[in-house]
XYZ file of C-alpha atoms in Angstrom:
644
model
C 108.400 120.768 90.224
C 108.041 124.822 90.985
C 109.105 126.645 93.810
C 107.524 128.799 96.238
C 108.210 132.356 95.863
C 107.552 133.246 99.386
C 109.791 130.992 101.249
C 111.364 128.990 98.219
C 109.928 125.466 99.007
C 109.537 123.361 96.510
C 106.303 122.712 95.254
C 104.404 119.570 93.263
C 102.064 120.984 89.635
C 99.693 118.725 88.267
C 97.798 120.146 85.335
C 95.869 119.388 82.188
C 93.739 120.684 79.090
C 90.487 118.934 79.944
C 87.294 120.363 79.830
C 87.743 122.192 82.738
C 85.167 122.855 86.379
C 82.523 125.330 86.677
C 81.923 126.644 89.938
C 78.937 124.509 90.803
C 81.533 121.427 89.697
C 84.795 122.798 91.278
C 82.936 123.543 95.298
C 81.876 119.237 94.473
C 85.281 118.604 93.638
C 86.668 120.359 97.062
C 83.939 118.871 99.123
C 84.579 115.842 100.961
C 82.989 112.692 100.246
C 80.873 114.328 96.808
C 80.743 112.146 93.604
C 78.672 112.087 90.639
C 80.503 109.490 89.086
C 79.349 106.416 90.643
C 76.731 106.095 88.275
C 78.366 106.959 85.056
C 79.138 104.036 83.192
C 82.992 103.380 82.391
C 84.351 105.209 84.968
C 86.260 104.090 88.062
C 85.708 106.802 90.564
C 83.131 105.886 93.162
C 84.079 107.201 96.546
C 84.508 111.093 95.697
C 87.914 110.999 97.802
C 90.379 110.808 95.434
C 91.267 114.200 95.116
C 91.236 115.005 98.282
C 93.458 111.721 99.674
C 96.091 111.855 96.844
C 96.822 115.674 97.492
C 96.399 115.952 101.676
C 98.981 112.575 101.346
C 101.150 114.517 99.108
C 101.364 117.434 101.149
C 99.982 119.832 103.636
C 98.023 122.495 101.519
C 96.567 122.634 97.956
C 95.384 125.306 95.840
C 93.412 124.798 92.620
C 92.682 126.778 89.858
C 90.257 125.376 86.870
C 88.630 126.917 83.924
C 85.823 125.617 82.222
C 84.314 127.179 78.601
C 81.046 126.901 79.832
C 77.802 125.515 79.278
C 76.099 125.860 75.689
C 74.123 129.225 75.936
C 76.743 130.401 79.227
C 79.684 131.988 79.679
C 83.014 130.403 80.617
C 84.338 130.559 84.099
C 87.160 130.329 85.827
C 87.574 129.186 89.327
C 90.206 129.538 92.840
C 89.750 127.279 95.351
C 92.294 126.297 98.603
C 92.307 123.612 100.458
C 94.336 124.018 103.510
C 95.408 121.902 106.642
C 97.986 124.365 107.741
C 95.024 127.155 107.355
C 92.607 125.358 109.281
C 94.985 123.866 112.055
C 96.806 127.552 112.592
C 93.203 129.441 112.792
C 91.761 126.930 115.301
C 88.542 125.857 112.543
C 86.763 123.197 113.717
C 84.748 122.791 110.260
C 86.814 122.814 107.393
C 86.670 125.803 105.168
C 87.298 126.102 101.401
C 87.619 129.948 100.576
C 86.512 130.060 97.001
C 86.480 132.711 94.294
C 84.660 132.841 90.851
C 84.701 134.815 87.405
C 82.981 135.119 84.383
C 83.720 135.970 81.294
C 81.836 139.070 79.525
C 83.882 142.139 78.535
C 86.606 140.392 80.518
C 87.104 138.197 83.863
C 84.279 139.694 86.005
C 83.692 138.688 89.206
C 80.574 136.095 90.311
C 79.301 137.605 93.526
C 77.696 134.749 95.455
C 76.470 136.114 98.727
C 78.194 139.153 99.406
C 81.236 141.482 98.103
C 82.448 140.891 101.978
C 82.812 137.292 101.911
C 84.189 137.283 98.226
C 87.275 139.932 99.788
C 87.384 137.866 102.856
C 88.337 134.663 100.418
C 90.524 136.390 98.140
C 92.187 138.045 101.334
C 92.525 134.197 102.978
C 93.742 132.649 99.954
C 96.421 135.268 99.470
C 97.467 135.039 102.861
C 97.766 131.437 103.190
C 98.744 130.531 99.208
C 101.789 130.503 97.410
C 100.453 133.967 95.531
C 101.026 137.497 96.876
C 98.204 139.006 94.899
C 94.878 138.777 92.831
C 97.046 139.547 89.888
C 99.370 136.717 90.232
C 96.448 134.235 91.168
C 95.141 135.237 87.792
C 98.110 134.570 85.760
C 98.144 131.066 87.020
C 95.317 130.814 83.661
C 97.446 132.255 81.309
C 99.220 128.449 80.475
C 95.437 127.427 80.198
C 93.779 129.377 76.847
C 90.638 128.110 77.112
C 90.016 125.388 79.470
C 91.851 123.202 81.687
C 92.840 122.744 85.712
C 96.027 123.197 87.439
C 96.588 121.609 90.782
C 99.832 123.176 92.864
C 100.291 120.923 96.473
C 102.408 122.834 98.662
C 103.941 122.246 102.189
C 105.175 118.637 100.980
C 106.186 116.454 103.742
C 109.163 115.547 105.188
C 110.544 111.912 106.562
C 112.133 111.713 109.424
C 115.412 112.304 108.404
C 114.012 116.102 107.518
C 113.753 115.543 103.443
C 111.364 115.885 101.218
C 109.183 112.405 100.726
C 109.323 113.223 96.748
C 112.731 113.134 95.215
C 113.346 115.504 92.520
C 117.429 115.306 92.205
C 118.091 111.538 90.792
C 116.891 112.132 88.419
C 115.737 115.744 86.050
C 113.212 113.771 83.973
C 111.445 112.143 87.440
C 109.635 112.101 90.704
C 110.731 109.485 92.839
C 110.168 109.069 96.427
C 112.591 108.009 99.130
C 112.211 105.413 101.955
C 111.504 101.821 101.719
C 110.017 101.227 98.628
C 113.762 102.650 97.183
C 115.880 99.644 96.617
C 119.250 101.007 95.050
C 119.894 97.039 94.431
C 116.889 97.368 92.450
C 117.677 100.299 90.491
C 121.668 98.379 89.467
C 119.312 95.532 88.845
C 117.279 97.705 86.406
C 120.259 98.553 84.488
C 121.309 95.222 83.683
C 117.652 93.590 83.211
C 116.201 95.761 80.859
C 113.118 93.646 80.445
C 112.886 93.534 83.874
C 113.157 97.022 84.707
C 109.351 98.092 84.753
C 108.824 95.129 87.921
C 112.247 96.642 89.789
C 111.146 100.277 89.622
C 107.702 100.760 89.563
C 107.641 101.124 93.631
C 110.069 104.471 93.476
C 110.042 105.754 89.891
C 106.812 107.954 89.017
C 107.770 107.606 85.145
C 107.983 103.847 85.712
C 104.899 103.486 87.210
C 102.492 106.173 84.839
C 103.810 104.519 81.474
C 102.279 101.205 82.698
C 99.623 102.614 84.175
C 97.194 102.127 81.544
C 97.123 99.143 79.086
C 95.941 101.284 76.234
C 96.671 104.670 74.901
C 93.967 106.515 72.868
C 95.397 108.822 70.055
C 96.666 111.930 70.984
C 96.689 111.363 74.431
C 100.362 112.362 76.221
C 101.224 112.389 80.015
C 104.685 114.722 80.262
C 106.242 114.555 83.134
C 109.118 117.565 83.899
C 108.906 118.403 80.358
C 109.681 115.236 79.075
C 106.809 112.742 77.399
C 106.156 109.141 79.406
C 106.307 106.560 76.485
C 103.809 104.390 77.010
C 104.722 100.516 77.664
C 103.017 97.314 77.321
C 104.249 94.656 80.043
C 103.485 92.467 77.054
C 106.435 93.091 75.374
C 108.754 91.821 77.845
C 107.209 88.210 77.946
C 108.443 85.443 75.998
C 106.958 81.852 75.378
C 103.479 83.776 75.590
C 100.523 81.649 76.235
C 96.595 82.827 76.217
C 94.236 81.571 78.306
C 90.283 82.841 78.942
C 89.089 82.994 82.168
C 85.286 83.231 82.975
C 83.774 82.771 85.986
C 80.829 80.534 86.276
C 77.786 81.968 87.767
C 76.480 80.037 91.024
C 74.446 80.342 94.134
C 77.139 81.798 95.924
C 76.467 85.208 94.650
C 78.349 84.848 91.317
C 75.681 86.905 88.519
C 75.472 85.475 85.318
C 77.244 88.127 82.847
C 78.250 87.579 79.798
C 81.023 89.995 80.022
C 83.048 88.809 82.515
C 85.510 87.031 80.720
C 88.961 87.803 81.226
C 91.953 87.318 78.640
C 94.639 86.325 80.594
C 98.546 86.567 78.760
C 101.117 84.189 80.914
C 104.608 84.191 79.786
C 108.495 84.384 81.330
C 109.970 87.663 81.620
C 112.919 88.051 78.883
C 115.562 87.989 81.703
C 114.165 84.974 82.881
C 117.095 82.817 82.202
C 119.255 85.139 85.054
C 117.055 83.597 87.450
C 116.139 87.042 88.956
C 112.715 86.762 91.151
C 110.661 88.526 89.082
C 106.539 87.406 88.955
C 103.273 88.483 88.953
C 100.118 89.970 87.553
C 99.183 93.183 86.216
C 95.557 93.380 86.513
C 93.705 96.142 85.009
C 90.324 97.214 85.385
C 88.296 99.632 82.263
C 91.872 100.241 81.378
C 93.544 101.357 84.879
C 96.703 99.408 85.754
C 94.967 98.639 89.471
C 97.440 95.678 90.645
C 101.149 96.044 89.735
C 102.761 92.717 89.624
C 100.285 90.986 91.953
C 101.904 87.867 93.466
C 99.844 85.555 94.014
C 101.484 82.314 94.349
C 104.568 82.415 97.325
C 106.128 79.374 96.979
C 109.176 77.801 98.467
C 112.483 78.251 96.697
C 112.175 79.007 92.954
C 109.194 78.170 92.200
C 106.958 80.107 89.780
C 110.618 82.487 89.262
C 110.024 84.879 85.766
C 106.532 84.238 85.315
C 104.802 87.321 84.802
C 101.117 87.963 83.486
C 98.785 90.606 82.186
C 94.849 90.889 82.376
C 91.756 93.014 82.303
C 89.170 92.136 84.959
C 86.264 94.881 84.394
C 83.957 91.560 86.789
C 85.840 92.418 90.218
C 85.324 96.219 91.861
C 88.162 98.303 92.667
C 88.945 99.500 96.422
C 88.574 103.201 97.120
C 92.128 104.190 96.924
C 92.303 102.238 93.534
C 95.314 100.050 95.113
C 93.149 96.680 95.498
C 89.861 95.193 94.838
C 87.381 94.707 97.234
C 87.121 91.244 98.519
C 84.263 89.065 97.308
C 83.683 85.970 96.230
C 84.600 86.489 92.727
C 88.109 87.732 93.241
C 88.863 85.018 95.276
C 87.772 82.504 92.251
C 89.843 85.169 90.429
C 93.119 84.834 92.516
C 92.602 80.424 92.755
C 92.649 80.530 89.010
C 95.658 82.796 88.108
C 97.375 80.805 90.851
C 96.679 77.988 89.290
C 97.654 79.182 85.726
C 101.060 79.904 87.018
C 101.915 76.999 88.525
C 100.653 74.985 84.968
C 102.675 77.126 83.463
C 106.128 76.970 85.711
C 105.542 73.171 86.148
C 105.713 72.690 81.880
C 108.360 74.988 80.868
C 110.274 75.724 84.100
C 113.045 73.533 82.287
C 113.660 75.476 78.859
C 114.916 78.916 81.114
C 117.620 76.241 83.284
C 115.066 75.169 86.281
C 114.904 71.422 86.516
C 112.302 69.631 85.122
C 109.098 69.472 87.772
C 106.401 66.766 88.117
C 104.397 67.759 85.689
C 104.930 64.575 83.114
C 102.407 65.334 80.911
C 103.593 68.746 79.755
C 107.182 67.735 79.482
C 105.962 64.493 77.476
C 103.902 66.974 75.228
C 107.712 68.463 74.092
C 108.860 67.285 71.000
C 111.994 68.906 70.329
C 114.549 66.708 69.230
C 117.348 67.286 71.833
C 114.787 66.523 74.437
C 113.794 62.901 74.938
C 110.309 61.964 75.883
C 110.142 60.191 79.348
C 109.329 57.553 77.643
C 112.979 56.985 75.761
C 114.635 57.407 78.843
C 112.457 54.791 81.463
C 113.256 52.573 78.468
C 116.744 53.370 77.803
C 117.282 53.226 81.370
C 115.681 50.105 82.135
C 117.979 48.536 79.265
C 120.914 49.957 80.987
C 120.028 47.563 83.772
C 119.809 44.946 82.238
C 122.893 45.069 80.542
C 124.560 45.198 84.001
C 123.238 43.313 85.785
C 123.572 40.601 83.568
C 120.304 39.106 84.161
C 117.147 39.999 81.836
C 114.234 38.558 84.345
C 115.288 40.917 87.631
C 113.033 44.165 85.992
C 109.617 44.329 86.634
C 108.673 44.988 83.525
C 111.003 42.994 81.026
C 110.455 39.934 82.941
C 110.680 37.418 80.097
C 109.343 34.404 82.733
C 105.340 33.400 81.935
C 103.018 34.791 83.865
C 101.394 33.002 86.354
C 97.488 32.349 86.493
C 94.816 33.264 88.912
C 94.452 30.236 90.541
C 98.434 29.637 90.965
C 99.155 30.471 94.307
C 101.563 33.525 94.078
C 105.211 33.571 94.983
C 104.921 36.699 96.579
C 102.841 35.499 99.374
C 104.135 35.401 102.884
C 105.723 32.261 104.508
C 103.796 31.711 107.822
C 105.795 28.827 109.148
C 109.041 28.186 108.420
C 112.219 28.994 106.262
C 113.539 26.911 103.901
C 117.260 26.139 104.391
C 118.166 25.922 100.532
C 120.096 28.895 99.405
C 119.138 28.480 95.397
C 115.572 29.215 95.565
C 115.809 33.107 96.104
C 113.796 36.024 93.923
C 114.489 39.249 94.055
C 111.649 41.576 93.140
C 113.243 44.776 92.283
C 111.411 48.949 93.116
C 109.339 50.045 89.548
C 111.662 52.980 89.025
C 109.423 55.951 89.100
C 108.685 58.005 86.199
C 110.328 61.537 85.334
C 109.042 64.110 87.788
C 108.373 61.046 90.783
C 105.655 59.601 89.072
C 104.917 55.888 88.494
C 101.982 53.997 86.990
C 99.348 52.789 89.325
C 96.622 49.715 89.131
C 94.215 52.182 87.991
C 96.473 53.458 84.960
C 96.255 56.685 86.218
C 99.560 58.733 87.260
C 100.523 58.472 91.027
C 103.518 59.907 92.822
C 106.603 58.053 93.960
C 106.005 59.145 97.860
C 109.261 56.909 98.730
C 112.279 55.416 97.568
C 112.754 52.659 100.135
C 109.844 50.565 98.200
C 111.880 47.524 98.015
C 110.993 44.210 97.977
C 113.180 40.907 98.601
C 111.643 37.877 98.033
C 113.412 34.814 100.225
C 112.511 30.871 99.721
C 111.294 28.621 101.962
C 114.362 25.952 103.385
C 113.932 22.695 103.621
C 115.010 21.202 107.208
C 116.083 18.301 107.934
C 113.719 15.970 109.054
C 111.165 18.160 107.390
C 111.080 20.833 110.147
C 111.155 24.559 109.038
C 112.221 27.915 110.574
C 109.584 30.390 112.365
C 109.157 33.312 109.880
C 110.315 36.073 112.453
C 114.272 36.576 112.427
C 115.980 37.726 114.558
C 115.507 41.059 112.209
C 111.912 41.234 112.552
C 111.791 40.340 108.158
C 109.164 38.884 106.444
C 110.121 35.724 104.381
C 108.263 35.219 101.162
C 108.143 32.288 98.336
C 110.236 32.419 95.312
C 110.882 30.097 92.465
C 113.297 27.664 91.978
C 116.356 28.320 89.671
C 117.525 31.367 90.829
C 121.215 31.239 90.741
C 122.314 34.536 90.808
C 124.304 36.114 93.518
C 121.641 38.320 95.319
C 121.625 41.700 97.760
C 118.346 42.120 99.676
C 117.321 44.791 102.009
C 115.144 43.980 105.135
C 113.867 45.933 107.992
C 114.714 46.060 110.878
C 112.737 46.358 114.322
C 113.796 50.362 114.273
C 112.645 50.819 110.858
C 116.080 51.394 109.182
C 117.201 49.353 106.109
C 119.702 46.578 106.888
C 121.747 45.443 103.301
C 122.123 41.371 103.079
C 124.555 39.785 100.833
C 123.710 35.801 99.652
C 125.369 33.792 97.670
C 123.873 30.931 95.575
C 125.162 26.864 95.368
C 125.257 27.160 91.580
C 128.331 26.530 89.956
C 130.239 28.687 86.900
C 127.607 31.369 87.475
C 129.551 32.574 90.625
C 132.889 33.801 88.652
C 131.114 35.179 85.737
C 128.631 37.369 88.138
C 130.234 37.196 91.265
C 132.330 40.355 90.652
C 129.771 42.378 89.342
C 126.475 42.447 90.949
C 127.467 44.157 94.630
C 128.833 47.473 92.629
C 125.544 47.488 90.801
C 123.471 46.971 94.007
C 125.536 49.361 95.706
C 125.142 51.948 92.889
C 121.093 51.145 92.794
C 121.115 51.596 96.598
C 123.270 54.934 96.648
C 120.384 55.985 93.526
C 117.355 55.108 96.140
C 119.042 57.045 98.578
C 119.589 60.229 96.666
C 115.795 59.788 95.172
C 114.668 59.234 98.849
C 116.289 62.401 99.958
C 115.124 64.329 96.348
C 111.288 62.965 97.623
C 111.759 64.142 101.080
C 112.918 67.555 99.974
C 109.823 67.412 97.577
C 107.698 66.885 100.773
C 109.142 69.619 102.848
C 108.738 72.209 100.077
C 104.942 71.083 99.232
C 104.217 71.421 102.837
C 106.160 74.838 103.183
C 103.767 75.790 100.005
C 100.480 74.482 102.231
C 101.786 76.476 104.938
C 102.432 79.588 102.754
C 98.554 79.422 101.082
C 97.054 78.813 104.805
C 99.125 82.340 106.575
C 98.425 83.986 103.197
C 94.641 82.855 103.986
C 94.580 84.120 107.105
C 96.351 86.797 106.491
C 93.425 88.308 103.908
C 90.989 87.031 106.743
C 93.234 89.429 109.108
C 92.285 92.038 106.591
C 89.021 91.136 105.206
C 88.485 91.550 109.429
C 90.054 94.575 109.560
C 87.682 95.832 106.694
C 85.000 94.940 108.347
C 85.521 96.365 111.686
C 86.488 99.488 110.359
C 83.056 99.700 108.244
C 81.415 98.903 111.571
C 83.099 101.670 113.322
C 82.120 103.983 110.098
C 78.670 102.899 110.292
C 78.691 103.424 114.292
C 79.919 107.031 114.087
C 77.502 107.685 111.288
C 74.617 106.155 113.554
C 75.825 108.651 116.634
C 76.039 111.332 114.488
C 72.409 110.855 113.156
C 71.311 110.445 116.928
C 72.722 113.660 117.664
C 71.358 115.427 114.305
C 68.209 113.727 115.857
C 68.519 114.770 119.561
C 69.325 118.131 118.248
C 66.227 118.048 115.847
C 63.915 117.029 118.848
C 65.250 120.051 120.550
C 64.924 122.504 118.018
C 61.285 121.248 117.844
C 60.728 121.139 121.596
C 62.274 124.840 121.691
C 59.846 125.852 118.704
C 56.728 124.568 120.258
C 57.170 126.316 123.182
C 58.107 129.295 121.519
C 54.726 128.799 119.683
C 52.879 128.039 122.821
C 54.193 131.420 124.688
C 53.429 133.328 121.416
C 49.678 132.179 121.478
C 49.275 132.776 125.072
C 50.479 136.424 124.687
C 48.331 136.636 121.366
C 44.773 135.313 123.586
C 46.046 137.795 126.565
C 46.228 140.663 123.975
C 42.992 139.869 122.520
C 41.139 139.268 125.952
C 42.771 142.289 126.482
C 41.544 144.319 123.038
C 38.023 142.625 123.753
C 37.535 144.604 127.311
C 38.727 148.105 125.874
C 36.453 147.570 123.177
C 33.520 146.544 125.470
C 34.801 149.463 127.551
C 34.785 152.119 124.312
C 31.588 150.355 123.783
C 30.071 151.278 127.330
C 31.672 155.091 127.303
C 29.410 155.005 123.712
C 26.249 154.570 125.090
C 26.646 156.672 128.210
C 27.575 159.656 125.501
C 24.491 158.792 123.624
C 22.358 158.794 126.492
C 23.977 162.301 127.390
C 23.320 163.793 124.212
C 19.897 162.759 124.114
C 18.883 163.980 127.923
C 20.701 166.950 126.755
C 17.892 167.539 123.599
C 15.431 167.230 126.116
């Protein structure tokens, strides 16, 4: 930060000890829309506007000054140039005008006299008038910093919000540029203070130090960036990650416009931040591109609650193209394979390990099966240990699906589980009970297939009620009052027995029986209801656990479809705006066209008047010749009568 010396402004200086701009370079650099490095390999710049859009949003006027130590065989130069909004609004230009000026190096800094010495005083005498500088002399000591070669960019005029301050702020903090507004979050900033590792994501937005020592993901030796005298260390987002994982992306070439390269491959890092055990909402990529830092903590994945909380990535995609402003990538089919798989890399990654930094433990079994640390059991130990548990209280081995120590029954046995279609036996000792499977950790449960299915409800429950015998042989219609279905069971069950059946509304209705046998009634009597009613207060709190489940994965569908349409919004937007860019360009080459027509149509007849007045001359130049011609030969005729 300088200040102005005519009216004490503060100013913004940018400048380096590259290689420097000749002239020829330094008028491409000022003009708009120029670039010459869209086809240099390695490079980023395509669009030729960078210059021009970073300083013009920066502030109203810029003046640069660049010297370059020349060309093998040439001298070195130096170079003034101004680019000025306040200049061109306050004169009334309607094109916009770069006064330039130009030196070379001989004896000393001589001047480079392009069209005339006019123009070059007019340019000096516009630059001093409307530039920071009162003088040619102290334009030239503006190289003094620079010894041989190097540029120096001043932006001047910053701009103001609405509260009348500078955007920039250059009082938090001596060692920093921030800027004010909404990207400032002074919860951020405490946040920063007590999250170290976290700092980097809760700063970047304000803190011009933050952001430029992330900015690139390597450093090359002897590079420094020093900003307000004081070096930017550089910082690997890297570093903060814990329980680091490596995966390789490459995208597979198809007819969908995907080209087969062997370089694009990606190496993608996943881990939790450090401070991911605070449960601070911290996530995100950092995707670079030949080295840039292009998206800052991209979040891709906005899921319900605290989902995908402290994971945080970092990546070098050289396969997608940067936007203009360097901000974003331009949309194509490839980044959008590129965004599906990091989404899905995060939410592998949350859904196996979400439980070691205090989340619960999510629905992905097989990750959390993979763990084998000892004060973590397996899902396997517990399913077993719990199904023991129930056994043990309930007294009775053969009421678990899967421990049922009964035989199984064959094919060809008709099946006690089938419905009755008739009638209800009256006998209260032939009743089953078929108790839920209990579903697997994460609301999973084995299906026919073997394959892993979810739990989608806890009201699976299935009572099993005999047939009774009436007298006389007659039997019950199957349809109670209830609306239940009756089914078969076995004989010598003589347990007492809670069933739930449903209702015509569709709500569960709890049904208490008691059996005829006798001694079994005092020794279970007691005990079973408190166990059902525990079981039934467990299926209640899973049903509302599965519920919740639902609501978030369809909050999740809804956030991926508005975040869909929301990059179609854009991806629209893009488009439209192209259009209009390619419709003014087509008017503007109509009217270079009409205008070319008319310069023709105004030389032709130029022509066309030029060559009648050249035939009227000549008819003209033929009859005083014919004419000399005649007065000739009446002279000669003279002369001769006059011998005679």
């Amino acid at each position: 930060m300088v200040q102005n010396k005519k009216d004490g402004n503060r100013m913004l200086l940018i400048e380096d000890n590259g290689g420097g701009m000749d002239p020829d370079r330094m008028r491409h650099c000022m003009s708009l829309g120029y670039s010459m490095k869209s086809k240099m390999a390695d490079t980023i710049g395509q669009y030729g506007n960078g210059f021009k859009t970073s300083t013009m949003r920066l502030g109203a006027d810029v003046i640069v000054f660049s010297r370059s130590g020349g060309k093998p065989g040439k001298s070195p130069t130096q170079s003034i140039g101004l680019l000025s909004y306040t200049f061109l609004r306050n004169t009334g230009m309607e094109d916009i005008v770069v006064p330039m000026l130009d030196y070379e190096k001989r004896d000393g800094w001589d001047k480079i006299i392009r069209s005339s010495t006019d123009d070059w005083d007019k340019n000096l005498e516009t630059i001093i008038e409307w530039s920071p500088f009162s003088s040619e002399v102290d334009l030239l000591k503006q190289f003094n910093p620079m010894r041989g070669q190097g540029t120096r960019i001043i932006v001047y005029n910053l701009w103001e919000d609405d509260q009348g301050l500078l955007e920039l702020d250059f009082d938090s903090d001596p060692h920093d540029i921030q800027i004010r507004g909404v990207n400032r979050d002074e919860k951020n900033i405490q946040m920063a203070k007590q999250y170290p590792n976290s700092r980097h994501f809760l700063t970047y937005r304000h803190s011009l130090r933050s952001y430029a020592s992330i900015l690139y993901l390597r450093i090359a030796s002897g590079f420094r960036i020093i900003l307000r005298g004081k070096d930017v260390e550089h910082h690997n987002i890297v570093n903060d990650m814990m329980m680091t994982q490596e995966v390789t992306y490459r995208p597979m070439p198809g007819a969908d416009g995907v080209p087969k390269d062997s370089n694009m491959v990606a190496t993608v890092k996943i881990g939790f931040v450090k401070d991911a055990k605070s449960h601070i909402d911290v996530q995100g990529f950092n995707v670079y591109h030949k080295n840039r830092l292009i998206k800052p903590f991209w979040r891709l994945w906005h899921a319900p609650g605290s989902d995908g909380r402290g994971v945080i990535g970092v990546l070098e995609a050289n396969f997608v193209e940067p936007a203009h402003d360097k901000q974003g990538f331009e949309r194509t089919i490839v980044l959008s394979r590129l965004e599906g798989r990091l989404i899905q890399m995060q939410k592998n990654y949350w859904c196996s390990l979400c439980h070691k930094i205090g989340y619960a433990p999510r629905r992905n079994k097989k990750a959390i099966a993979r763990e084998t640390s000892p004060d973590y059991p397996s899902p396997q130990s517990k399913h077993k240990s719990s199904a023991k548990s129930s056994e043990k209280s309930n007294g009775v081995g053969h009421l678990t699906d899967k421990h049922d120590s009964r035989p199984r029954r064959s094919r060809n046995e008709p099946s006690s589980l089938e419905p009755s279609t008739s009638a209800e036996d009256d006998s209260d000792e032939d009743v089953q009970v078929v108790r839920p499977k209990r579903s697997q950790p994460g609301g999973h449960q084995k299906n026919t297939n073997g394959k892993d299915a979810e739990d989608d409800s806890d009201e699976d429950v299935q009572v099993v009620r005999p047939k009774r015998s009436q007298p006389g042989g007659h039997q019950k219609n199957t349809n109670g009052k209830d609306g239940s279905r009756v089914l078969h069971s076995p004989p010598g069950f003589g347990q007492r027995v809670a069933e739930q059946v449903c209702s015509p509304g569709g709500s569960l209705k709890r049904v208490t029986r008691s059996s005829r046998s006798k001694g079994d009634d005092d020794e279970t009597g007691s005990m079973l209801p408190d166990n059902l009613t525990e079981s039934l207060e467990q299926l209640k709190a899973e049903n509302r656990e599965l519920k919740e489940r639902l609501r978030r994965k369809e909050e999740e569908i809804l956030g991926d479809l508005l975040r869909d349409l929301q990059q179609e919004r854009e991806r629209s937007k893009s488009l439209e705006a192209q259009l209009q860019e390619s419709n003014s360009k087509i008017e503007e080459l109509n009217k270079e066209q009409e205008s070319l027509i008319d310069i023709f149509t105004e030389e032709r007849q130029r022509r066309d008047m030029e060559e009648e007045n050249l035939r009227k001359k000549l008819k003209g130049a033929s009859n005083t010749i014919q004419e000399l011609l005649d007065r000739v030969q009446v002279l000669e005729k003279t002369k001769s009568a006059n011998r005679r």
